[in-house]
């Protein structure tokens, strides 16, 4: 059974550009959550999606957005990139929303903004 | 609001020995979950162990066990018979009704052969 797949693994972008990151959940998992990991702020929750609807959103500016498709795959987009957006972006999937179902994380996308 | 504190930035243990990682938390929710995740250099966050707050019994998973002290809001992880593969960053996390996890700052565990 394939795990959570995040693409690309590494990405380098220039300030002001936009970027799209992709997450394919474990087959059958319908809930996807995104986290940002930086040395300064640690791990912070970005959003949670279920049935193509955003259920929760963390405390991030509107430049951060996401969506979920009918096959449960999810994308997150960051527009007008800033140097501070450099981070590891982790995606986690679960069967349904709720911590009782358990979350499986992917290996992340390392974004570097120059 | 929920907060998680890991007061040990780094720990070291000899192979085959036992080590305990500390974690304290604060939450206003009555129903919540506590987790320990391991992040090796591969970057993937791997679930080590989970504790439901309403359960009195401490969770165990093979060589990993927790000491959950609900009144003290403490959730420590004990690793027995440490192995070289246990070397990683360990994160404590708490989550409740919103399903979002609040993570601590992590403890980097080194295992000495």
JSON list of C-alpha atoms in Angstrom, two decimals:
[
{"chain": "A", "resi": 1, "resn": "UNK", "atom": "CA", "xyz": [0.00, 0.00, 0.00]},
{"chain": "A", "resi": 2, "resn": "UNK", "atom": "CA", "xyz": [1.57, 3.27, -1.11]},
{"chain": "A", "resi": 3, "resn": "UNK", "atom": "CA", "xyz": [2.05, 5.95, 1.50]},
{"chain": "A", "resi": 4, "resn": "UNK", "atom": "CA", "xyz": [1.35, 9.66, 1.28]},
{"chain": "A", "resi": 5, "resn": "UNK", "atom": "CA", "xyz": [3.10, 11.01, -1.79]},
{"chain": "A", "resi": 6, "resn": "UNK", "atom": "CA", "xyz": [4.22, 14.60, -2.00]},
{"chain": "A", "resi": 7, "resn": "UNK", "atom": "CA", "xyz": [5.64, 16.17, -5.12]},
{"chain": "A", "resi": 8, "resn": "UNK", "atom": "CA", "xyz": [8.03, 17.66, -5.82]},
{"chain": "A", "resi": 9, "resn": "UNK", "atom": "CA", "xyz": [10.54, 16.72, -3.11]},
{"chain": "A", "resi": 10, "resn": "UNK", "atom": "CA", "xyz": [12.54, 19.90, -3.57]},
{"chain": "A", "resi": 11, "resn": "UNK", "atom": "CA", "xyz": [11.69, 23.24, -5.09]},
{"chain": "A", "resi": 12, "resn": "UNK", "atom": "CA", "xyz": [13.57, 26.51, -5.50]},
{"chain": "A", "resi": 13, "resn": "UNK", "atom": "CA", "xyz": [11.61, 29.64, -6.31]},
{"chain": "A", "resi": 14, "resn": "UNK", "atom": "CA", "xyz": [12.30, 33.36, -6.52]},
{"chain": "A", "resi": 15, "resn": "UNK", "atom": "CA", "xyz": [10.66, 35.97, -4.32]},
{"chain": "A", "resi": 16, "resn": "UNK", "atom": "CA", "xyz": [7.40, 37.16, -5.81]},
{"chain": "A", "resi": 17, "resn": "UNK", "atom": "CA", "xyz": [6.70, 33.95, -7.71]},
{"chain": "A", "resi": 18, "resn": "UNK", "atom": "CA", "xyz": [3.95, 31.52, -6.85]},
{"chain": "A", "resi": 19, "resn": "UNK", "atom": "CA", "xyz": [4.22, 27.80, -6.19]},
{"chain": "A", "resi": 20, "resn": "UNK", "atom": "CA", "xyz": [1.91, 24.78, -6.14]},
{"chain": "A", "resi": 21, "resn": "UNK", "atom": "CA", "xyz": [2.64, 21.69, -4.06]},
{"chain": "A", "resi": 22, "resn": "UNK", "atom": "CA", "xyz": [0.87, 18.39, -4.50]},
{"chain": "A", "resi": 23, "resn": "UNK", "atom": "CA", "xyz": [-0.19, 15.68, -2.07]},
{"chain": "A", "resi": 24, "resn": "UNK", "atom": "CA", "xyz": [-1.65, 12.28, -2.92]},
{"chain": "A", "resi": 25, "resn": "UNK", "atom": "CA", "xyz": [-3.12, 10.60, 0.16]},
{"chain": "A", "resi": 26, "resn": "UNK", "atom": "CA", "xyz": [-3.06, 6.93, 0.96]},
{"chain": "A", "resi": 27, "resn": "UNK", "atom": "CA", "xyz": [-5.61, 5.09, -1.16]},
{"chain": "A", "resi": 28, "resn": "UNK", "atom": "CA", "xyz": [-8.99, 5.31, 0.56]},
{"chain": "A", "resi": 29, "resn": "UNK", "atom": "CA", "xyz": [-8.03, 8.22, 2.77]},
{"chain": "A", "resi": 30, "resn": "UNK", "atom": "CA", "xyz": [-10.32, 11.17, 2.28]},
{"chain": "A", "resi": 31, "resn": "UNK", "atom": "CA", "xyz": [-8.98, 13.74, 4.71]},
{"chain": "A", "resi": 32, "resn": "UNK", "atom": "CA", "xyz": [-5.82, 15.73, 4.01]},
{"chain": "A", "resi": 33, "resn": "UNK", "atom": "CA", "xyz": [-4.02, 18.20, 6.28]},
{"chain": "A", "resi": 34, "resn": "UNK", "atom": "CA", "xyz": [-1.05, 20.46, 5.55]},
{"chain": "A", "resi": 35, "resn": "UNK", "atom": "CA", "xyz": [1.68, 21.64, 7.93]},
{"chain": "A", "resi": 36, "resn": "UNK", "atom": "CA", "xyz": [4.57, 24.05, 7.56]},
{"chain": "A", "resi": 37, "resn": "UNK", "atom": "CA", "xyz": [7.85, 23.26, 9.32]},
{"chain": "A", "resi": 38, "resn": "UNK", "atom": "CA", "xyz": [10.51, 25.93, 9.82]},
{"chain": "A", "resi": 39, "resn": "UNK", "atom": "CA", "xyz": [13.47, 26.14, 12.22]},
{"chain": "A", "resi": 40, "resn": "UNK", "atom": "CA", "xyz": [12.06, 29.31, 13.79]},
{"chain": "A", "resi": 41, "resn": "UNK", "atom": "CA", "xyz": [8.35, 28.56, 14.09]},
{"chain": "A", "resi": 42, "resn": "UNK", "atom": "CA", "xyz": [8.44, 24.78, 14.23]},
{"chain": "A", "resi": 43, "resn": "UNK", "atom": "CA", "xyz": [5.48, 22.81, 12.91]},
{"chain": "A", "resi": 44, "resn": "UNK", "atom": "CA", "xyz": [2.36, 24.84, 12.23]},
{"chain": "A", "resi": 45, "resn": "UNK", "atom": "CA", "xyz": [-1.02, 23.75, 10.92]},
{"chain": "A", "resi": 46, "resn": "UNK", "atom": "CA", "xyz": [-2.03, 25.23, 7.57]},
{"chain": "A", "resi": 47, "resn": "UNK", "atom": "CA", "xyz": [-5.34, 23.63, 6.55]},
{"chain": "A", "resi": 48, "resn": "UNK", "atom": "CA", "xyz": [-7.49, 20.52, 6.58]},
{"chain": "A", "resi": 49, "resn": "UNK", "atom": "CA", "xyz": [-9.61, 19.28, 3.67]},
{"chain": "A", "resi": 50, "resn": "UNK", "atom": "CA", "xyz": [-12.32, 16.69, 3.47]},
{"chain": "A", "resi": 51, "resn": "UNK", "atom": "CA", "xyz": [-14.72, 16.01, 0.60]},
{"chain": "A", "resi": 52, "resn": "UNK", "atom": "CA", "xyz": [-13.24, 18.90, -1.37]},
{"chain": "A", "resi": 53, "resn": "UNK", "atom": "CA", "xyz": [-14.09, 21.33, 1.43]},
{"chain": "A", "resi": 54, "resn": "UNK", "atom": "CA", "xyz": [-11.74, 23.20, 3.71]},
{"chain": "A", "resi": 55, "resn": "UNK", "atom": "CA", "xyz": [-12.73, 22.33, 7.25]},
{"chain": "A", "resi": 56, "resn": "UNK", "atom": "CA", "xyz": [-10.07, 24.17, 9.22]},
{"chain": "A", "resi": 57, "resn": "UNK", "atom": "CA", "xyz": [-7.48, 26.82, 8.52]},
{"chain": "A", "resi": 58, "resn": "UNK", "atom": "CA", "xyz": [-4.44, 27.84, 10.51]},
{"chain": "A", "resi": 59, "resn": "UNK", "atom": "CA", "xyz": [-3.19, 31.33, 11.16]},
{"chain": "A", "resi": 60, "resn": "UNK", "atom": "CA", "xyz": [-1.56, 32.05, 7.81]},
{"chain": "A", "resi": 61, "resn": "UNK", "atom": "CA", "xyz": [-2.02, 34.96, 5.41]},
{"chain": "A", "resi": 62, "resn": "UNK", "atom": "CA", "xyz": [-4.32, 34.71, 2.43]},
{"chain": "A", "resi": 63, "resn": "UNK", "atom": "CA", "xyz": [-1.34, 34.05, 0.16]},
{"chain": "A", "resi": 64, "resn": "UNK", "atom": "CA", "xyz": [-1.59, 30.46, 1.35]},
{"chain": "A", "resi": 65, "resn": "UNK", "atom": "CA", "xyz": [-4.45, 28.56, -0.20]},
{"chain": "A", "resi": 66, "resn": "UNK", "atom": "CA", "xyz": [-5.35, 25.01, -0.98]},
{"chain": "A", "resi": 67, "resn": "UNK", "atom": "CA", "xyz": [-7.87, 22.73, -2.54]},
{"chain": "A", "resi": 68, "resn": "UNK", "atom": "CA", "xyz": [-8.87, 19.12, -2.68]},
{"chain": "A", "resi": 69, "resn": "UNK", "atom": "CA", "xyz": [-10.04, 17.22, -5.72]},
{"chain": "A", "resi": 70, "resn": "UNK", "atom": "CA", "xyz": [-12.72, 14.58, -6.03]},
{"chain": "A", "resi": 71, "resn": "UNK", "atom": "CA", "xyz": [-10.07, 11.82, -5.87]},
{"chain": "A", "resi": 72, "resn": "UNK", "atom": "CA", "xyz": [-8.90, 13.27, -2.50]},
{"chain": "A", "resi": 73, "resn": "UNK", "atom": "CA", "xyz": [-5.62, 14.55, -3.90]},
{"chain": "A", "resi": 74, "resn": "UNK", "atom": "CA", "xyz": [-4.78, 17.97, -2.55]},
{"chain": "A", "resi": 75, "resn": "UNK", "atom": "CA", "xyz": [-2.75, 20.93, -3.66]},
{"chain": "A", "resi": 76, "resn": "UNK", "atom": "CA", "xyz": [-1.57, 23.95, -1.78]},
{"chain": "A", "resi": 77, "resn": "UNK", "atom": "CA", "xyz": [-0.59, 27.19, -3.40]},
{"chain": "A", "resi": 78, "resn": "UNK", "atom": "CA", "xyz": [1.52, 30.04, -2.12]},
{"chain": "A", "resi": 79, "resn": "UNK", "atom": "CA", "xyz": [1.40, 33.27, -4.08]},
{"chain": "A", "resi": 80, "resn": "UNK", "atom": "CA", "xyz": [3.82, 36.20, -4.00]},
{"chain": "A", "resi": 81, "resn": "UNK", "atom": "CA", "xyz": [6.50, 34.15, -2.29]},
{"chain": "A", "resi": 82, "resn": "UNK", "atom": "CA", "xyz": [8.54, 35.68, 0.52]},
{"chain": "A", "resi": 83, "resn": "UNK", "atom": "CA", "xyz": [11.89, 34.55, 1.89]},
{"chain": "A", "resi": 84, "resn": "UNK", "atom": "CA", "xyz": [10.12, 33.50, 5.08]},
{"chain": "A", "resi": 85, "resn": "UNK", "atom": "CA", "xyz": [8.04, 30.97, 3.17]},
{"chain": "A", "resi": 86, "resn": "UNK", "atom": "CA", "xyz": [11.13, 28.76, 2.86]},
{"chain": "A", "resi": 87, "resn": "UNK", "atom": "CA", "xyz": [10.13, 25.65, 4.76]},
{"chain": "A", "resi": 88, "resn": "UNK", "atom": "CA", "xyz": [9.36, 21.98, 4.68]},
{"chain": "A", "resi": 89, "resn": "UNK", "atom": "CA", "xyz": [5.69, 21.53, 3.79]},
{"chain": "A", "resi": 90, "resn": "UNK", "atom": "CA", "xyz": [4.22, 18.31, 5.12]},
{"chain": "A", "resi": 91, "resn": "UNK", "atom": "CA", "xyz": [0.98, 16.69, 4.11]},
{"chain": "A", "resi": 92, "resn": "UNK", "atom": "CA", "xyz": [-0.88, 14.14, 6.23]},
{"chain": "A", "resi": 93, "resn": "UNK", "atom": "CA", "xyz": [-3.83, 11.97, 5.33]},
{"chain": "A", "resi": 94, "resn": "UNK", "atom": "CA", "xyz": [-6.41, 10.03, 7.30]},
{"chain": "A", "resi": 95, "resn": "UNK", "atom": "CA", "xyz": [-9.39, 7.89, 6.51]},
{"chain": "A", "resi": 96, "resn": "UNK", "atom": "CA", "xyz": [-11.80, 10.53, 7.78]},
{"chain": "A", "resi": 97, "resn": "UNK", "atom": "CA", "xyz": [-11.43, 13.79, 9.72]},
{"chain": "A", "resi": 98, "resn": "UNK", "atom": "CA", "xyz": [-10.68, 13.22, 13.36]},
{"chain": "A", "resi": 99, "resn": "UNK", "atom": "CA", "xyz": [-7.58, 12.41, 15.33]},
{"chain": "A", "resi": 100, "resn": "UNK", "atom": "CA", "xyz": [-9.01, 9.06, 16.35]},
{"chain": "A", "resi": 101, "resn": "UNK", "atom": "CA", "xyz": [-8.41, 7.83, 12.80]},
{"chain": "A", "resi": 102, "resn": "UNK", "atom": "CA", "xyz": [-4.72, 8.57, 12.91]},
{"chain": "A", "resi": 103, "resn": "UNK", "atom": "CA", "xyz": [-2.71, 10.68, 10.51]},
{"chain": "A", "resi": 104, "resn": "UNK", "atom": "CA", "xyz": [0.00, 9.40, 8.15]},
{"chain": "A", "resi": 105, "resn": "UNK", "atom": "CA", "xyz": [2.50, 11.98, 6.98]},
{"chain": "A", "resi": 106, "resn": "UNK", "atom": "CA", "xyz": [4.39, 12.21, 3.72]},
{"chain": "A", "resi": 107, "resn": "UNK", "atom": "CA", "xyz": [8.07, 13.08, 3.40]},
{"chain": "A", "resi": 108, "resn": "UNK", "atom": "CA", "xyz": [7.32, 16.69, 2.55]},
{"chain": "A", "resi": 109, "resn": "UNK", "atom": "CA", "xyz": [8.31, 19.22, -0.06]},
{"chain": "A", "resi": 110, "resn": "UNK", "atom": "CA", "xyz": [11.34, 21.34, 0.77]},
{"chain": "A", "resi": 111, "resn": "UNK", "atom": "CA", "xyz": [10.67, 24.84, -0.61]},
{"chain": "A", "resi": 112, "resn": "UNK", "atom": "CA", "xyz": [13.51, 27.33, -0.81]},
{"chain": "A", "resi": 113, "resn": "UNK", "atom": "CA", "xyz": [12.72, 30.92, -1.74]},
{"chain": "A", "resi": 114, "resn": "UNK", "atom": "CA", "xyz": [15.68, 32.98, -2.98]},
{"chain": "B", "resi": 1, "resn": "UNK", "atom": "CA", "xyz": [-5.42, 27.65, 23.04]},
{"chain": "B", "resi": 2, "resn": "UNK", "atom": "CA", "xyz": [-3.16, 24.64, 23.22]},
{"chain": "B", "resi": 3, "resn": "UNK", "atom": "CA", "xyz": [0.57, 24.68, 23.89]},
{"chain": "B", "resi": 4, "resn": "UNK", "atom": "CA", "xyz": [3.21, 21.96, 24.01]},
{"chain": "B", "resi": 5, "resn": "UNK", "atom": "CA", "xyz": [6.59, 22.28, 25.72]},
{"chain": "B", "resi": 6, "resn": "UNK", "atom": "CA", "xyz": [9.57, 20.01, 25.21]},
{"chain": "B", "resi": 7, "resn": "UNK", "atom": "CA", "xyz": [12.29, 21.24, 27.54]},
{"chain": "B", "resi": 8, "resn": "UNK", "atom": "CA", "xyz": [15.07, 18.94, 26.30]},
{"chain": "B", "resi": 9, "resn": "UNK", "atom": "CA", "xyz": [16.46, 20.17, 22.97]},
{"chain": "B", "resi": 10, "resn": "UNK", "atom": "CA", "xyz": [18.91, 17.25, 22.81]},
{"chain": "B", "resi": 11, "resn": "UNK", "atom": "CA", "xyz": [19.30, 13.90, 24.52]},
{"chain": "B", "resi": 12, "resn": "UNK", "atom": "CA", "xyz": [21.81, 11.09, 24.20]},
{"chain": "B", "resi": 13, "resn": "UNK", "atom": "CA", "xyz": [21.52, 7.42, 25.11]},
{"chain": "B", "resi": 14, "resn": "UNK", "atom": "CA", "xyz": [23.75, 4.38, 24.83]},
{"chain": "B", "resi": 15, "resn": "UNK", "atom": "CA", "xyz": [22.57, 1.57, 22.63]},
{"chain": "B", "resi": 16, "resn": "UNK", "atom": "CA", "xyz": [20.44, -0.95, 24.60]},
{"chain": "B", "resi": 17, "resn": "UNK", "atom": "CA", "xyz": [19.82, 1.57, 27.39]},
{"chain": "B", "resi": 18, "resn": "UNK", "atom": "CA", "xyz": [16.59, 3.37, 28.31]},
{"chain": "B", "resi": 19, "resn": "UNK", "atom": "CA", "xyz": [15.83, 7.03, 27.75]},
{"chain": "B", "resi": 20, "resn": "UNK", "atom": "CA", "xyz": [12.86, 9.22, 28.68]},
{"chain": "B", "resi": 21, "resn": "UNK", "atom": "CA", "xyz": [11.81, 12.28, 26.71]},
{"chain": "B", "resi": 22, "resn": "UNK", "atom": "CA", "xyz": [9.72, 14.89, 28.50]},
{"chain": "B", "resi": 23, "resn": "UNK", "atom": "CA", "xyz": [6.67, 16.78, 27.31]},
{"chain": "B", "resi": 24, "resn": "UNK", "atom": "CA", "xyz": [4.21, 19.06, 29.05]},
{"chain": "B", "resi": 25, "resn": "UNK", "atom": "CA", "xyz": [1.12, 20.54, 27.48]},
{"chain": "B", "resi": 26, "resn": "UNK", "atom": "CA", "xyz": [-1.76, 22.84, 28.14]},
{"chain": "B", "resi": 27, "resn": "UNK", "atom": "CA", "xyz": [-5.22, 22.62, 26.68]},
{"chain": "B", "resi": 28, "resn": "UNK", "atom": "CA", "xyz": [-8.67, 23.88, 27.57]},
{"chain": "B", "resi": 29, "resn": "UNK", "atom": "CA", "xyz": [-10.36, 20.94, 25.83]},
{"chain": "B", "resi": 30, "resn": "UNK", "atom": "CA", "xyz": [-11.73, 18.07, 27.82]},
{"chain": "B", "resi": 31, "resn": "UNK", "atom": "CA", "xyz": [-11.41, 15.55, 25.00]},
{"chain": "B", "resi": 32, "resn": "UNK", "atom": "CA", "xyz": [-8.04, 15.43, 23.30]},
{"chain": "B", "resi": 33, "resn": "UNK", "atom": "CA", "xyz": [-5.30, 13.17, 21.99]},
{"chain": "B", "resi": 34, "resn": "UNK", "atom": "CA", "xyz": [-1.57, 13.17, 22.65]},
{"chain": "B", "resi": 35, "resn": "UNK", "atom": "CA", "xyz": [1.06, 11.91, 20.23]},
{"chain": "B", "resi": 36, "resn": "UNK", "atom": "CA", "xyz": [4.75, 11.27, 19.90]},
{"chain": "B", "resi": 37, "resn": "UNK", "atom": "CA", "xyz": [6.12, 11.51, 16.38]},
{"chain": "B", "resi": 38, "resn": "UNK", "atom": "CA", "xyz": [9.61, 10.65, 15.17]},
{"chain": "B", "resi": 39, "resn": "UNK", "atom": "CA", "xyz": [11.26, 12.53, 12.31]},
{"chain": "B", "resi": 40, "resn": "UNK", "atom": "CA", "xyz": [14.42, 10.92, 10.95]},
{"chain": "B", "resi": 41, "resn": "UNK", "atom": "CA", "xyz": [16.60, 12.60, 8.29]},
{"chain": "B", "resi": 42, "resn": "UNK", "atom": "CA", "xyz": [14.19, 11.27, 5.65]},
{"chain": "B", "resi": 43, "resn": "UNK", "atom": "CA", "xyz": [11.87, 14.05, 6.92]},
{"chain": "B", "resi": 44, "resn": "UNK", "atom": "CA", "xyz": [8.77, 11.88, 7.18]},
{"chain": "B", "resi": 45, "resn": "UNK", "atom": "CA", "xyz": [6.88, 12.27, 10.45]},
{"chain": "B", "resi": 46, "resn": "UNK", "atom": "CA", "xyz": [6.33, 8.77, 11.80]},
{"chain": "B", "resi": 47, "resn": "UNK", "atom": "CA", "xyz": [3.78, 8.10, 14.52]},
{"chain": "B", "resi": 48, "resn": "UNK", "atom": "CA", "xyz": [5.46, 6.43, 17.50]},
{"chain": "B", "resi": 49, "resn": "UNK", "atom": "CA", "xyz": [2.61, 6.25, 19.98]},
{"chain": "B", "resi": 50, "resn": "UNK", "atom": "CA", "xyz": [-0.79, 7.78, 20.69]},
{"chain": "B", "resi": 51, "resn": "UNK", "atom": "CA", "xyz": [-2.73, 8.34, 23.92]},
{"chain": "B", "resi": 52, "resn": "UNK", "atom": "CA", "xyz": [-6.40, 9.21, 24.25]},
{"chain": "B", "resi": 53, "resn": "UNK", "atom": "CA", "xyz": [-6.78, 11.61, 27.17]},
{"chain": "B", "resi": 54, "resn": "UNK", "atom": "CA", "xyz": [-9.86, 9.86, 28.50]},
{"chain": "B", "resi": 55, "resn": "UNK", "atom": "CA", "xyz": [-7.95, 6.59, 28.94]},
{"chain": "B", "resi": 56, "resn": "UNK", "atom": "CA", "xyz": [-6.26, 6.10, 32.30]},
{"chain": "B", "resi": 57, "resn": "UNK", "atom": "CA", "xyz": [-4.00, 3.34, 31.07]},
{"chain": "B", "resi": 58, "resn": "UNK", "atom": "CA", "xyz": [-0.66, 4.39, 29.63]},
{"chain": "B", "resi": 59, "resn": "UNK", "atom": "CA", "xyz": [-0.16, 3.46, 25.97]},
{"chain": "B", "resi": 60, "resn": "UNK", "atom": "CA", "xyz": [2.62, 1.08, 24.97]},
{"chain": "B", "resi": 61, "resn": "UNK", "atom": "CA", "xyz": [3.97, 0.03, 21.58]},
{"chain": "B", "resi": 62, "resn": "UNK", "atom": "CA", "xyz": [6.72, -2.55, 21.81]},
{"chain": "B", "resi": 63, "resn": "UNK", "atom": "CA", "xyz": [9.80, -0.73, 23.18]},
{"chain": "B", "resi": 64, "resn": "UNK", "atom": "CA", "xyz": [7.93, 2.58, 23.44]},
{"chain": "B", "resi": 65, "resn": "UNK", "atom": "CA", "xyz": [5.73, 3.54, 26.36]},
{"chain": "B", "resi": 66, "resn": "UNK", "atom": "CA", "xyz": [4.31, 6.72, 27.79]},
{"chain": "B", "resi": 67, "resn": "UNK", "atom": "CA", "xyz": [3.81, 8.08, 31.27]},
{"chain": "B", "resi": 68, "resn": "UNK", "atom": "CA", "xyz": [0.63, 10.12, 31.01]},
{"chain": "B", "resi": 69, "resn": "UNK", "atom": "CA", "xyz": [-0.08, 12.30, 34.03]},
{"chain": "B", "resi": 70, "resn": "UNK", "atom": "CA", "xyz": [-3.31, 14.09, 33.16]},
{"chain": "B", "resi": 71, "resn": "UNK", "atom": "CA", "xyz": [-3.52, 16.30, 36.23]},
{"chain": "B", "resi": 72, "resn": "UNK", "atom": "CA", "xyz": [0.05, 17.46, 35.76]},
{"chain": "B", "resi": 73, "resn": "UNK", "atom": "CA", "xyz": [-0.45, 17.74, 31.97]},
{"chain": "B", "resi": 74, "resn": "UNK", "atom": "CA", "xyz": [2.64, 15.68, 31.40]},
{"chain": "B", "resi": 75, "resn": "UNK", "atom": "CA", "xyz": [3.21, 13.11, 28.64]},
{"chain": "B", "resi": 76, "resn": "UNK", "atom": "CA", "xyz": [6.69, 11.60, 28.64]},
{"chain": "B", "resi": 77, "resn": "UNK", "atom": "CA", "xyz": [8.01, 8.95, 26.22]},
{"chain": "B", "resi": 78, "resn": "UNK", "atom": "CA", "xyz": [10.17, 6.09, 27.40]},
{"chain": "B", "resi": 79, "resn": "UNK", "atom": "CA", "xyz": [12.27, 4.21, 24.87]},
{"chain": "B", "resi": 80, "resn": "UNK", "atom": "CA", "xyz": [13.62, 0.90, 26.16]},
{"chain": "B", "resi": 81, "resn": "UNK", "atom": "CA", "xyz": [16.49, -1.10, 24.66]},
{"chain": "B", "resi": 82, "resn": "UNK", "atom": "CA", "xyz": [17.47, 1.86, 22.47]},
{"chain": "B", "resi": 83, "resn": "UNK", "atom": "CA", "xyz": [18.60, 1.03, 18.95]},
{"chain": "B", "resi": 84, "resn": "UNK", "atom": "CA", "xyz": [20.68, 2.99, 16.46]},
{"chain": "B", "resi": 85, "resn": "UNK", "atom": "CA", "xyz": [17.58, 3.38, 14.31]},
{"chain": "B", "resi": 86, "resn": "UNK", "atom": "CA", "xyz": [15.87, 5.29, 17.11]},
{"chain": "B", "resi": 87, "resn": "UNK", "atom": "CA", "xyz": [18.12, 8.28, 16.48]},
{"chain": "B", "resi": 88, "resn": "UNK", "atom": "CA", "xyz": [15.86, 11.07, 15.22]},
{"chain": "B", "resi": 89, "resn": "UNK", "atom": "CA", "xyz": [14.02, 14.23, 16.21]},
{"chain": "B", "resi": 90, "resn": "UNK", "atom": "CA", "xyz": [11.06, 13.43, 18.45]},
{"chain": "B", "resi": 91, "resn": "UNK", "atom": "CA", "xyz": [8.01, 15.68, 18.58]},
{"chain": "B", "resi": 92, "resn": "UNK", "atom": "CA", "xyz": [5.25, 15.67, 21.14]},
{"chain": "B", "resi": 93, "resn": "UNK", "atom": "CA", "xyz": [1.85, 16.89, 19.90]},
{"chain": "B", "resi": 94, "resn": "UNK", "atom": "CA", "xyz": [-1.65, 17.51, 21.22]},
{"chain": "B", "resi": 95, "resn": "UNK", "atom": "CA", "xyz": [-4.86, 17.71, 19.24]},
{"chain": "B", "resi": 96, "resn": "UNK", "atom": "CA", "xyz": [-8.52, 18.13, 19.97]},
{"chain": "B", "resi": 97, "resn": "UNK", "atom": "CA", "xyz": [-11.83, 18.93, 18.36]},
{"chain": "B", "resi": 98, "resn": "UNK", "atom": "CA", "xyz": [-10.41, 21.00, 15.51]},
{"chain": "B", "resi": 99, "resn": "UNK", "atom": "CA", "xyz": [-8.22, 18.05, 14.40]},
{"chain": "B", "resi": 100, "resn": "UNK", "atom": "CA", "xyz": [-5.18, 20.26, 14.13]},
{"chain": "B", "resi": 101, "resn": "UNK", "atom": "CA", "xyz": [-2.05, 19.11, 15.91]},
{"chain": "B", "resi": 102, "resn": "UNK", "atom": "CA", "xyz": [-0.03, 21.48, 18.06]},
{"chain": "B", "resi": 103, "resn": "UNK", "atom": "CA", "xyz": [3.58, 20.36, 18.15]},
{"chain": "B", "resi": 104, "resn": "UNK", "atom": "CA", "xyz": [6.40, 20.96, 20.59]},
{"chain": "B", "resi": 105, "resn": "UNK", "atom": "CA", "xyz": [9.80, 22.18, 19.46]},
{"chain": "B", "resi": 106, "resn": "UNK", "atom": "CA", "xyz": [11.27, 18.70, 19.40]},
{"chain": "B", "resi": 107, "resn": "UNK", "atom": "CA", "xyz": [14.01, 16.71, 21.12]},
{"chain": "B", "resi": 108, "resn": "UNK", "atom": "CA", "xyz": [16.96, 15.49, 19.06]},
{"chain": "B", "resi": 109, "resn": "UNK", "atom": "CA", "xyz": [17.86, 12.00, 20.25]},
{"chain": "B", "resi": 110, "resn": "UNK", "atom": "CA", "xyz": [21.31, 10.60, 19.57]},
{"chain": "B", "resi": 111, "resn": "UNK", "atom": "CA", "xyz": [22.02, 6.90, 20.12]},
{"chain": "B", "resi": 112, "resn": "UNK", "atom": "CA", "xyz": [25.64, 6.04, 20.89]},
{"chain": "B", "resi": 113, "resn": "UNK", "atom": "CA", "xyz": [26.93, 2.60, 19.83]}
]
